[in-house]
Coordinates of C-alpha atoms in Angstrom, one line a residue:
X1 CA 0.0 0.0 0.0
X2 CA 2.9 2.4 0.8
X3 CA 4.3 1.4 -2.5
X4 CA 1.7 2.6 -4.3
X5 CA 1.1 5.5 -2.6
X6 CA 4.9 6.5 -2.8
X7 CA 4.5 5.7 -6.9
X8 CA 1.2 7.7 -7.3
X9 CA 3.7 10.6 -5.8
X10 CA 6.3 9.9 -7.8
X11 CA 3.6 10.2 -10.9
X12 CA 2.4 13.6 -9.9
X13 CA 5.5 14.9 -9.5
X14 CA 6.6 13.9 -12.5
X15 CA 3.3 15.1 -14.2
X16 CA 3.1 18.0 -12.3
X17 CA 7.2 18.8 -14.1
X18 CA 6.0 18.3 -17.2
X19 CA 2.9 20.9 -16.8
X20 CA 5.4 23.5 -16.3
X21 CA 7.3 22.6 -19.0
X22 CA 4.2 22.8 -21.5
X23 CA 3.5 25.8 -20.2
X24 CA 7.2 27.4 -20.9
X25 CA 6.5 26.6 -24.1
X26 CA 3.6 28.1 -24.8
X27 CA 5.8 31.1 -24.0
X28 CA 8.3 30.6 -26.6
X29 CA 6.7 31.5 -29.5
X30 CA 6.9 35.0 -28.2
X31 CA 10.2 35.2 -28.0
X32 CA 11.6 36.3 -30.7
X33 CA 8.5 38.8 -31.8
X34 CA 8.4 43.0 -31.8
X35 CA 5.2 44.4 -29.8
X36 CA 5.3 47.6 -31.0
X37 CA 2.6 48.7 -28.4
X38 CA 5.2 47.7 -25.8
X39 CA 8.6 46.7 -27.1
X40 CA 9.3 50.4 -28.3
X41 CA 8.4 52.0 -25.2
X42 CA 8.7 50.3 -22.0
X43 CA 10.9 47.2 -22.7
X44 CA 13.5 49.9 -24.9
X45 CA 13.7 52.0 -21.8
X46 CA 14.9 49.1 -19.7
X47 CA 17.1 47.3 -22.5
X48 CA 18.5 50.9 -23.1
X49 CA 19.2 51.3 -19.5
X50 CA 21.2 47.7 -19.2
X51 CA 23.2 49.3 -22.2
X52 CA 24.3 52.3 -20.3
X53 CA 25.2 50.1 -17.6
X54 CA 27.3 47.9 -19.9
X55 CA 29.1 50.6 -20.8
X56 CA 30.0 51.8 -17.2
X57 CA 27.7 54.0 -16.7
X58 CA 25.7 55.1 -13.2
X59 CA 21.7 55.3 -13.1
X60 CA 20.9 58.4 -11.3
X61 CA 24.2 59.8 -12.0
X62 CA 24.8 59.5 -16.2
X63 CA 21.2 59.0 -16.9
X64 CA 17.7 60.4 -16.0
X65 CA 15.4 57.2 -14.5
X66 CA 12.2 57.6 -12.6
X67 CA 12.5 53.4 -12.1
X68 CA 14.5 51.6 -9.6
X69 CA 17.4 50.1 -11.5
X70 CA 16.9 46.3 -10.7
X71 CA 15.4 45.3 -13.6
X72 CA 18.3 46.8 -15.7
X73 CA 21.4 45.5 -13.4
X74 CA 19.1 41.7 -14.1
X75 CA 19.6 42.5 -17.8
X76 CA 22.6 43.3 -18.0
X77 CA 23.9 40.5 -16.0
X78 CA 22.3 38.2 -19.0
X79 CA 23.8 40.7 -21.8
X80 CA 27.3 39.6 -20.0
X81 CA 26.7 36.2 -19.7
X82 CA 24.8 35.6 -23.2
X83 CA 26.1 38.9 -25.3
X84 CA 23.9 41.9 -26.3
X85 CA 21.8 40.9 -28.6
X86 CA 17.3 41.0 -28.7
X87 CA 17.5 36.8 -27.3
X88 CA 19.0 37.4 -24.8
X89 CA 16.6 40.7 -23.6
X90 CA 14.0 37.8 -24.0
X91 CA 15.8 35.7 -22.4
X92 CA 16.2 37.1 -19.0
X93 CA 12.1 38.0 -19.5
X94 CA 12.1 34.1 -19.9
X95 CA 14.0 33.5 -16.6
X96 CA 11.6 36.0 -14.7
X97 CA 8.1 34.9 -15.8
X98 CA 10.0 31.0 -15.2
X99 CA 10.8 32.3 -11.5
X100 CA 7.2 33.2 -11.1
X101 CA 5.8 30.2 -12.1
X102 CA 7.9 28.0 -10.1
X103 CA 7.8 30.1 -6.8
X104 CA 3.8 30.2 -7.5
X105 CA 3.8 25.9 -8.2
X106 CA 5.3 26.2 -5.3
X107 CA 3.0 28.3 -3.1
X108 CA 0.1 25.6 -4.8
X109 CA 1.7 22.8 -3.1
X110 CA 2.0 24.7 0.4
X111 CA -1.6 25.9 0.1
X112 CA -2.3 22.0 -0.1
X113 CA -4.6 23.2 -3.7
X114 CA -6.2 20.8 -5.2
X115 CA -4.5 19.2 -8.3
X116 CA -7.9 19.9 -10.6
X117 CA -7.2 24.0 -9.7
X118 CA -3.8 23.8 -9.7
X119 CA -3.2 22.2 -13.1
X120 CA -5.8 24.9 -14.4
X121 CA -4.0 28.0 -12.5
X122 CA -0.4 27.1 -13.9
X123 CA -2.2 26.5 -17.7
X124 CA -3.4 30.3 -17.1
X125 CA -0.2 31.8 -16.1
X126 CA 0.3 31.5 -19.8
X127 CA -2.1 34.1 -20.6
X128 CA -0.5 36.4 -18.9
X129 CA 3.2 35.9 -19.9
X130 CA 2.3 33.8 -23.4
X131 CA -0.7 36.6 -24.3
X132 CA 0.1 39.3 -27.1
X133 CA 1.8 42.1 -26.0
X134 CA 2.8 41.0 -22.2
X135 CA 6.0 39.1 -23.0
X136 CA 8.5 41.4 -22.6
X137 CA 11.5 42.2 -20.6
X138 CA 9.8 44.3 -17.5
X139 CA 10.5 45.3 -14.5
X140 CA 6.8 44.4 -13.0
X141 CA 7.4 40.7 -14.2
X142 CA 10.8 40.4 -12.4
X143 CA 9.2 42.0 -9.3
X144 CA 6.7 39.8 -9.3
X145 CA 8.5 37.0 -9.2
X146 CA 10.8 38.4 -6.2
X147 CA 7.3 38.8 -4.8
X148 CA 6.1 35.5 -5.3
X149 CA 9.5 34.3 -3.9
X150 CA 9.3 36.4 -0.7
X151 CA 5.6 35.2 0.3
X152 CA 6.8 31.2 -0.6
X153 CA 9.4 31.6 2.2
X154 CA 6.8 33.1 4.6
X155 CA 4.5 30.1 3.8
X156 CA 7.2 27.4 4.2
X157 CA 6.9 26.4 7.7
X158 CA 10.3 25.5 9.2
X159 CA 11.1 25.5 13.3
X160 CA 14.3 27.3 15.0
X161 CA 17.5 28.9 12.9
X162 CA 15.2 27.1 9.4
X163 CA 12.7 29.2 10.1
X164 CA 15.3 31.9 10.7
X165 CA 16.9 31.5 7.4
X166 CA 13.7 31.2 5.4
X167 CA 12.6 34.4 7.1
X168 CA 15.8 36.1 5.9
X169 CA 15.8 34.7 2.7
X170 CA 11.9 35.8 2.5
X171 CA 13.6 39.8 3.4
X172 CA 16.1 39.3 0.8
X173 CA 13.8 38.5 -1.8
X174 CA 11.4 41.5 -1.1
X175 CA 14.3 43.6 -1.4
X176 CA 15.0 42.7 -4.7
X177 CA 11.4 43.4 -5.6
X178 CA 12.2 46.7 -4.1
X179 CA 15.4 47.6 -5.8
X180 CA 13.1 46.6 -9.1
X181 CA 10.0 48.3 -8.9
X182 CA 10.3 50.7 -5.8
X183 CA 6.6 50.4 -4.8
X184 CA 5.4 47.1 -5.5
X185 CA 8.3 45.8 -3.5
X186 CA 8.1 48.3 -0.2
X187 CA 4.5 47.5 -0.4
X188 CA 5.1 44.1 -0.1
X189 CA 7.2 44.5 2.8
X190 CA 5.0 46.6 4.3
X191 CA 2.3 44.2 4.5
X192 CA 4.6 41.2 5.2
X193 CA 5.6 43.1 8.1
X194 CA 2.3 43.6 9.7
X195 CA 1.4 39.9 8.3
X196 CA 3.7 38.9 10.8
X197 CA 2.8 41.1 13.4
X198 CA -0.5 40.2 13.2
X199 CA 0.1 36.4 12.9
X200 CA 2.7 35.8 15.0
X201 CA 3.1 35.0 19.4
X202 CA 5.0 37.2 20.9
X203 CA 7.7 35.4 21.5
X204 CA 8.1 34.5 17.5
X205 CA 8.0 38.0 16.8
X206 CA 11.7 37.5 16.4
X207 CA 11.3 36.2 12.9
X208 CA 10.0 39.8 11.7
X209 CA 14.5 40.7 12.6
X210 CA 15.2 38.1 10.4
X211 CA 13.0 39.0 7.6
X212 CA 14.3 42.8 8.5
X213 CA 18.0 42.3 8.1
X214 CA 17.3 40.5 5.0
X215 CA 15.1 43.4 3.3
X216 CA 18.3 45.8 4.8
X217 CA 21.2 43.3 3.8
X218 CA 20.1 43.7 0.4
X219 CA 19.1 47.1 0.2
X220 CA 22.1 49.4 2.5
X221 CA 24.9 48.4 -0.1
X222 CA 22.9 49.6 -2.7
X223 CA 21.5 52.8 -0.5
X224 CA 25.4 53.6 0.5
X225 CA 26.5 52.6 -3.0
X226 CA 23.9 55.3 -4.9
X227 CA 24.7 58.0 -1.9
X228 CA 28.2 58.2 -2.7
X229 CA 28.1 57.9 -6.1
X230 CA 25.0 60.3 -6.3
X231 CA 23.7 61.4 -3.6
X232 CA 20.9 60.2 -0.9
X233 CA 18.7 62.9 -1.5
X234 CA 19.3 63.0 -5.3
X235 CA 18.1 59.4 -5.4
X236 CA 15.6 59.1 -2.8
X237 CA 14.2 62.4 -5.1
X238 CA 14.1 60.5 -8.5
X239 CA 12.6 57.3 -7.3
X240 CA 9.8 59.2 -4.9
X241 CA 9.3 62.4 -5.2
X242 CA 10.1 63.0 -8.5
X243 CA 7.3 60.6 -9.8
X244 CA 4.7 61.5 -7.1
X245 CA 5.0 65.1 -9.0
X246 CA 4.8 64.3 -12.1
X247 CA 4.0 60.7 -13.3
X248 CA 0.4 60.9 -11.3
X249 CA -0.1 63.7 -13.5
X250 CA -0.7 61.4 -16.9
X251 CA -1.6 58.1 -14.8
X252 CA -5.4 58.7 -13.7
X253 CA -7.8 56.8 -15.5
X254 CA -11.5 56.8 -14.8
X255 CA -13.0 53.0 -14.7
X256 CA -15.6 54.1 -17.3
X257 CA -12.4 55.1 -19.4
X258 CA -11.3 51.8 -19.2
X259 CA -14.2 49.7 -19.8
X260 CA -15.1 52.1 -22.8
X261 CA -11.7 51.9 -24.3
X262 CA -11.9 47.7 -24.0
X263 CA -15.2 47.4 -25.9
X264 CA -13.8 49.6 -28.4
X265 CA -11.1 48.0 -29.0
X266 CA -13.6 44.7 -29.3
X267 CA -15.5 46.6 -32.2
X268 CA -12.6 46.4 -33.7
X269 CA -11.2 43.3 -33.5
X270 CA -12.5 41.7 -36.4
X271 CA -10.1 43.7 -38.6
X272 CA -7.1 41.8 -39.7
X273 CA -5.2 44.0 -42.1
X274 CA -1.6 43.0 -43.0
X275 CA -1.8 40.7 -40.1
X276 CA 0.1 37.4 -42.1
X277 CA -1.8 34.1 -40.9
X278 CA -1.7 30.2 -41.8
X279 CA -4.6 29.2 -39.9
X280 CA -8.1 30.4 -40.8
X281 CA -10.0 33.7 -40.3
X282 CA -12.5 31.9 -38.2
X283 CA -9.8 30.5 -35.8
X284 CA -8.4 33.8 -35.5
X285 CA -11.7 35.6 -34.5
X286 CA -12.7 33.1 -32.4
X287 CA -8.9 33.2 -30.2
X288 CA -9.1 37.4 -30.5
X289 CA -12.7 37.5 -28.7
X290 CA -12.5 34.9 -26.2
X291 CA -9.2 36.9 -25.3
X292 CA -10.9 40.4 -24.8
X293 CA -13.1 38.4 -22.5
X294 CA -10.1 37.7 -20.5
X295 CA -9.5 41.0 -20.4
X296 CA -12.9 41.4 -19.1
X297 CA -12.4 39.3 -16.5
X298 CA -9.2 40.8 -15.2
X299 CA -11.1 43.7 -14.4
X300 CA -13.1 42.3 -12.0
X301 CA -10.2 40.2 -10.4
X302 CA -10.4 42.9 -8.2
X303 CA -13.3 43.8 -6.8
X304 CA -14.5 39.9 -7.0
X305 CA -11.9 38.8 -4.9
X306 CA -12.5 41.9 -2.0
X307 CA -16.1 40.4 -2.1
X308 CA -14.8 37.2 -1.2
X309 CA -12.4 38.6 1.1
X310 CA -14.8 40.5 3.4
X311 CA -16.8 37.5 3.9
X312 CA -13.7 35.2 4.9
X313 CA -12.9 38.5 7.3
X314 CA -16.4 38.4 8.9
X315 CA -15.6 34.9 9.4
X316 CA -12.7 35.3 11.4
X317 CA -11.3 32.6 9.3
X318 CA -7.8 35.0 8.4
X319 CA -6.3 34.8 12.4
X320 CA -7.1 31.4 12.6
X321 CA -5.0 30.5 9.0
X322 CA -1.6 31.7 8.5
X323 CA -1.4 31.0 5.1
X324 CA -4.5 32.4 3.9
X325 CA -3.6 35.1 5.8
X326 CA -0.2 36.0 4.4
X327 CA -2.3 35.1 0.7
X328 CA -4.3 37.9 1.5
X329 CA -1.7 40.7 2.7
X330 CA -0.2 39.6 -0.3
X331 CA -2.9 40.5 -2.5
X332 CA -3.6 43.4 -1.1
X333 CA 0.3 44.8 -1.7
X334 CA 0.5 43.5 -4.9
X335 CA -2.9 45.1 -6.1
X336 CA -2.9 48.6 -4.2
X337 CA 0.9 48.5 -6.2
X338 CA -1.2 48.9 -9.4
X339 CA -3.0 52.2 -8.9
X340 CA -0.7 54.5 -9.3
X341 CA -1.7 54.1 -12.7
X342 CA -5.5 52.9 -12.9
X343 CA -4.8 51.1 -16.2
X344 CA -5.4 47.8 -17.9
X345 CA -2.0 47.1 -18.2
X346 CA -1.0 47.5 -14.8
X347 CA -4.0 44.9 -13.6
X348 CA -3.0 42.6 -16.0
X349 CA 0.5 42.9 -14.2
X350 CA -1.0 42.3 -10.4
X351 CA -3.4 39.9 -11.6
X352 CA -1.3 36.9 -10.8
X353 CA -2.1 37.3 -6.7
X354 CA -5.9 38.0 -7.6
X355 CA -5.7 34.3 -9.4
X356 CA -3.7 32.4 -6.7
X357 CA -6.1 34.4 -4.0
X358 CA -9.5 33.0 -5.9
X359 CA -8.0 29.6 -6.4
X360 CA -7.8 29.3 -3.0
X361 CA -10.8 30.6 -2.1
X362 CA -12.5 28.1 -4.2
X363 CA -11.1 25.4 -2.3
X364 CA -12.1 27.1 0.9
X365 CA -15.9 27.5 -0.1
X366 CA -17.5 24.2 -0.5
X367 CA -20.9 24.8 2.0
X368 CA -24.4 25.5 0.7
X369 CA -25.8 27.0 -2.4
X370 CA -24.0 30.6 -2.3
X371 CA -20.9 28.9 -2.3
X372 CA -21.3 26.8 -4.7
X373 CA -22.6 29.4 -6.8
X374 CA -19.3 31.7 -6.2
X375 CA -17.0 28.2 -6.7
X376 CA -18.5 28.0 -10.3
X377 CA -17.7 31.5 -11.2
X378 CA -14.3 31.1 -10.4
X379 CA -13.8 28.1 -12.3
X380 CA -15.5 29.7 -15.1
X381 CA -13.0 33.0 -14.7
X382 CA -10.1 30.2 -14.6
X383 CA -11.7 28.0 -17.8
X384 CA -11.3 31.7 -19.6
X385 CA -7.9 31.8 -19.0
X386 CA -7.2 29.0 -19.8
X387 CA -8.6 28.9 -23.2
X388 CA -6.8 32.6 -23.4
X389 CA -3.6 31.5 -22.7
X390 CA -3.5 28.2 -25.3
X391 CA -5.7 30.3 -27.7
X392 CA -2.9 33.2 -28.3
X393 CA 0.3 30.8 -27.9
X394 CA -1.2 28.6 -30.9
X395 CA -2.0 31.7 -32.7
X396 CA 1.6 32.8 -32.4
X397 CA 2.8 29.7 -33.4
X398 CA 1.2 29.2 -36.3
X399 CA 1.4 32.8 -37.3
X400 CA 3.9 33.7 -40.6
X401 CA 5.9 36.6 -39.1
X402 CA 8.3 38.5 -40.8
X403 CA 12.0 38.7 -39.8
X404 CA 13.7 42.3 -39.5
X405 CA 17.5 41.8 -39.1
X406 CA 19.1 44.5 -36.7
X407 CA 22.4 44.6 -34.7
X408 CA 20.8 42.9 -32.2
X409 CA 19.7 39.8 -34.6
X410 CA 16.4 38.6 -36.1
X411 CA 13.3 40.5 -35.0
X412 CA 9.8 39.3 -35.7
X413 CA 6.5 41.3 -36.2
X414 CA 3.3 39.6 -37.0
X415 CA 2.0 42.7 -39.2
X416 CA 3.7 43.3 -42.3
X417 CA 3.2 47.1 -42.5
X418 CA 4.3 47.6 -38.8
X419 CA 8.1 45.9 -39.8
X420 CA 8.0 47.7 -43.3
X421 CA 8.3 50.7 -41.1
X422 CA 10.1 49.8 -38.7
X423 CA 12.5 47.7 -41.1
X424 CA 12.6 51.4 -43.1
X425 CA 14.0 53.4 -40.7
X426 CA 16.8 50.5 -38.7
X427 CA 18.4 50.1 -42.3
X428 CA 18.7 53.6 -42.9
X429 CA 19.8 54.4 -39.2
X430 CA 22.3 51.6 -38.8
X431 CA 24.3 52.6 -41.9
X432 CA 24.4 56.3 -40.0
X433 CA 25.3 54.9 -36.8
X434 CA 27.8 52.5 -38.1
X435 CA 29.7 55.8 -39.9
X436 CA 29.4 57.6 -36.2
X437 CA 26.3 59.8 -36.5
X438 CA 23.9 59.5 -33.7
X439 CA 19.6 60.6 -33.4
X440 CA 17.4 61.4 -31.3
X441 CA 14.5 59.5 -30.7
X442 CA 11.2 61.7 -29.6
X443 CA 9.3 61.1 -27.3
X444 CA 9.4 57.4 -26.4
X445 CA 11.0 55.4 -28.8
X446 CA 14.0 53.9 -27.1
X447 CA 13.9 50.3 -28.9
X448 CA 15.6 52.0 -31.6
X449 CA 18.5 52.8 -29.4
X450 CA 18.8 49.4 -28.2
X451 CA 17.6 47.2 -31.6
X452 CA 20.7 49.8 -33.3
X453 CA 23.1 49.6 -30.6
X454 CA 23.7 53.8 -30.6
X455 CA 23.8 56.2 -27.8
X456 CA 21.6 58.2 -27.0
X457 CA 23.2 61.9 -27.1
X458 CA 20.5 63.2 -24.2
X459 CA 20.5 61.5 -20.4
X460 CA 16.9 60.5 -20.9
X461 CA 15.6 57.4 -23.2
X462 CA 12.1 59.0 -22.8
X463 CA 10.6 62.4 -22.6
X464 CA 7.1 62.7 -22.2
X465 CA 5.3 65.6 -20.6
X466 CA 4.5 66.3 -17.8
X467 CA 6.3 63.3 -17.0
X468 CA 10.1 64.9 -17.6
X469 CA 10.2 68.4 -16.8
X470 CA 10.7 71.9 -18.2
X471 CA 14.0 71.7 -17.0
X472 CA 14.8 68.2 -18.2
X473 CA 13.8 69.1 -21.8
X474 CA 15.9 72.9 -22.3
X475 CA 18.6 70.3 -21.2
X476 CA 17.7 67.9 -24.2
X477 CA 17.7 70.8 -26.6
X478 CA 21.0 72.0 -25.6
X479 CA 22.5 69.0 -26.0
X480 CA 21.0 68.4 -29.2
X481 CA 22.6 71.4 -30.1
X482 CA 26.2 70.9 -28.7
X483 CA 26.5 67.7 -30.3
X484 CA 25.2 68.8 -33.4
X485 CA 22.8 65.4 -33.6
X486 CA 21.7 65.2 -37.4
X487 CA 18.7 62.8 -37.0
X488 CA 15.7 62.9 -35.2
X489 CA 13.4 59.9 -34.9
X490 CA 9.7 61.4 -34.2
X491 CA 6.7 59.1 -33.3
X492 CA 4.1 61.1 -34.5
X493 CA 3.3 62.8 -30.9
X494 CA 2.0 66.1 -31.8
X495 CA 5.2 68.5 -31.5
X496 CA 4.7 71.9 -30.7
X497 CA 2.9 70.8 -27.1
X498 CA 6.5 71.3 -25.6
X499 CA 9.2 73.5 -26.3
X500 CA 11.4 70.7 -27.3
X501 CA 8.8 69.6 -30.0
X502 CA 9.2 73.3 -31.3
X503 CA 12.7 73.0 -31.4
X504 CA 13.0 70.1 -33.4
X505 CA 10.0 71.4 -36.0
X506 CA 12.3 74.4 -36.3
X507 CA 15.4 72.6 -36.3
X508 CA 14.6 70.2 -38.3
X509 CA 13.1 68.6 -41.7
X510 CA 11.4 65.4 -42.6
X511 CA 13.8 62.9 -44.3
X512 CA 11.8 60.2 -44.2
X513 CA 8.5 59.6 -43.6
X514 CA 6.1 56.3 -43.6
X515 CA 2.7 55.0 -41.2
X516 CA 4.2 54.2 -38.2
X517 CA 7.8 56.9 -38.7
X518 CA 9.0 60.1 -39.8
X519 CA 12.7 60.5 -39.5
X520 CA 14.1 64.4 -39.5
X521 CA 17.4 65.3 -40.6
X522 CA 19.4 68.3 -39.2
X523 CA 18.9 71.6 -41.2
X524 CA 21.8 73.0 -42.8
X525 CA 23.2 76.5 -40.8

């Protein structure tokens, strides 16, 4: 009987190993592919970023970022193990999202989940890392999975110096989500803080010093490290005050905004120009709707899961469960993390702890007809996913792409005009910055710097206002102007809402010009 029992283990192990793997590789067909809606903004701001600190130099210090510099460092560990080049950018993406699903397998098994919900949860991590658009190098991804690391070790139950060391690996990890997105990770340890004042006896109190001198044996070699190469204040201004200024001041969106923008966006869907296909119209349709109602559905991660929440509150069920209470602080810091931009991307990054938080509800609600009611919508929520996440990996798979070769190696886009344009301007670029010229990309277009490999002759790889400042962007045009930059790659943003953008209209002329593009060349004195 033991036999068995030890060999049905053995089996789900074994089964459970070979879930992940399937759904790694629904993952890789993203890979290698260009989202321009993200690629050319976020992810070239980070990959940008890990090239200035390839080349020695110090964030804060050489080069304007409102972002804690942890995702960057993580990159450009990989681009000097692997090389510089667009794989490995992915690569390290690959590593992250990996992390995530491992440390959240992981959290399943300590939660004692049942197989059926666990198997379904780790299919649906895929439409989150595998959907369009969300594979990318980013620095919510890679806090995430610092997160996800951090609450594992608070779950693991071990007794005397093991539970000292898991508590201090648990700090260490949240202070890596710190050092890569500044609130997601001090949230986190906020709330891991009073999870464990709230949980604990007094007298095992002690592990919250343990988890402490991990988040500070991380953290004061990078604080001292920054202050005497910077500046405390100079630092501590950029990552906090600086963006409570200004970043709040583009980030508000109103729920209605939201919702109306996402059935827009579904009145639209049925429109595949350019897009280059093998399998049929029909299949397509069918993948692109049920994945906007995924996108439904992450909206009301949210405010379903508080519902829930309250009631297993009024239960006093939280004191009473360790783990469900640290699942709970943990959703609560991961979630609040989000609104400081009320946006459908940044739920879609937080919505990870709203599905391990429901999955576990589900196994907790199993009483009378209410229950059951709520157990089905959350399977239903979870079915969605799940059909999401294969839906878009076998659409990228079986998707003709085209190849655009850059410095950095093959790139793939799945429409044809969006790499003509983009194909237009890298040849015509890399030929200039091969013979030593450089450009200027305006306002937030700092793929090109990194799909190129060129320099970017300003301190900051994006200038949006109000975001960057007056002040930032007299500095941009004077160094425009003392290097004598001939080239000026212009997204289309109207230009003459900033003084830089009347600069450059007076400055300079359109060279080139296509959908997507215009490129401006330098006017002759």
């Amino acid at each position: 009987m033991d036999s068995c029992i030890i060999l049905i283990k053995k089996q789900r192990f074994w089964f459970e190993v070979g879930l992940v793997g399937i759904v790694m590789l629904l993952w890789l067909p993203q890979m290698l592919e260009v989202h321009p809606l993200t690629s050319l903004g976020d992810e070239g701001v980070i990959a940008q970023s890990a090239l200035r600190i390839i080349r020695g130099e110090i964030p804060f210090k050489d080069f304007f970022t409102g972002l804690a510099p942890g995702e960057s460092y993580w990159i450009a560990i990989f681009f000097k193990i692997f090389g510089v080049s667009f794989i490995t950018l992915r690569l390290s993406a690959f590593v992250s999202m990996a992390i995530s699903l491992i440390a959240s397998v992981l959290i399943l098994k300590r939660l004692k989940i049942d197989s059926f919900n666990s198997y379904l949860l780790l299919i649906s991590f895929a439409a989150f890392f595998g959907g369009p658009y969300w594979f990318i190098a980013s620095h919510h991804w890679l806090s995430l999975a610092f997160c996800l690391m951090s609450l594992f070790l608070l779950l693991k139950d071990g007794h005397g110096i093991s539970c000292k060391v898991q508590y201090y690996f648990s700090g260490v990890t949240a202070g890596c989500a710190a050092f890569t997105l500044q609130h997601k990770g001090l949230l986190w340890i906020f709330f891991a803080t009073v999870a464990i004042l709230y949980l604990s006896q007094a007298r095992e109190r002690v592990r919250l010093y343990f988890f402490w001198y991990g988040v500070l044996s991380f953290l004061l070699p990078f604080i001292i490290y920054f202050s005497f190469m910077v500046g405390f204040y100079e630092v501590f201004y950029d990552l906090f005050i600086y963006n409570l200024l200004h970043y709040n001041t583009i980030s508000a969106h109103r729920g209605a905004t939201i919702f109306s923008d996402l059935l827009l966006n579904f009145k639209n869907i049925n429109s595949f120009d350019n897009f280059i296909f093998t399998p049929s119209a029909v299949f397509k349709l069918l993948i692109w709707n049920v994945g906007y109602v995924g996108r439904v559905v992450i909206h009301f991660l949210p405010v379903f899961s508080v519902f829930l929440l309250v009631k297993v509150w009024r239960s006093n069920f939280l004191r009473e469960n360790v783990n469900t209470s640290l699942l709970v602080f943990f959703f609560l810091a991961i979630y609040l993390s989000s609104f400081h931009r009320i946006h459908e991307t940044t739920l879609v990054y937080s919505a990870v702890s709203g599905l391990l938080l429901l999955v576990y509800l589900r196994t907790l609600m199993r009483k009378g007809l209410f229950e059951k009611a709520v157990s089905t919508v959350i399977s239903f929520m979870l079915v969605v996913f799940f059909i999401t996440a294969t839906g878009f990996s076998m659409l990228a798979f079986f998707s003709q792409q085209t190849s655009v070769s850059t410095p950095m190696g093959e790139m793939h886009f799945s429409y044809e005009n969006e790499a003509r344009d983009f194909r237009e301007i890298t040849d015509f670029l890399s030929e200039r910055v091969r013979l030593g010229e450089q450009f200027f990309a305006y306002r937030y277009l700092a793929f090109f710097y990194f799909s190129l490999n060129a320099h970017n002759p300003t301190p900051y790889d994006i200038l949006v206002y109000p975001i960057n400042t007056q002040e930032q962007l007299t500095k941009a045009e004077d160094l425009l102007d003392e290097n004598m930059c001939r080239w000026v790659l212009w997204d289309y943003s109207p230009l003459f809402l900033t003084s830089l953008g009347k600069y450059i209209a007076q400055n300079y002329n359109i060279y080139i010009k296509n959908a997507s593009f215009a490129l401006l060349e330098r006017k002759s004195e």
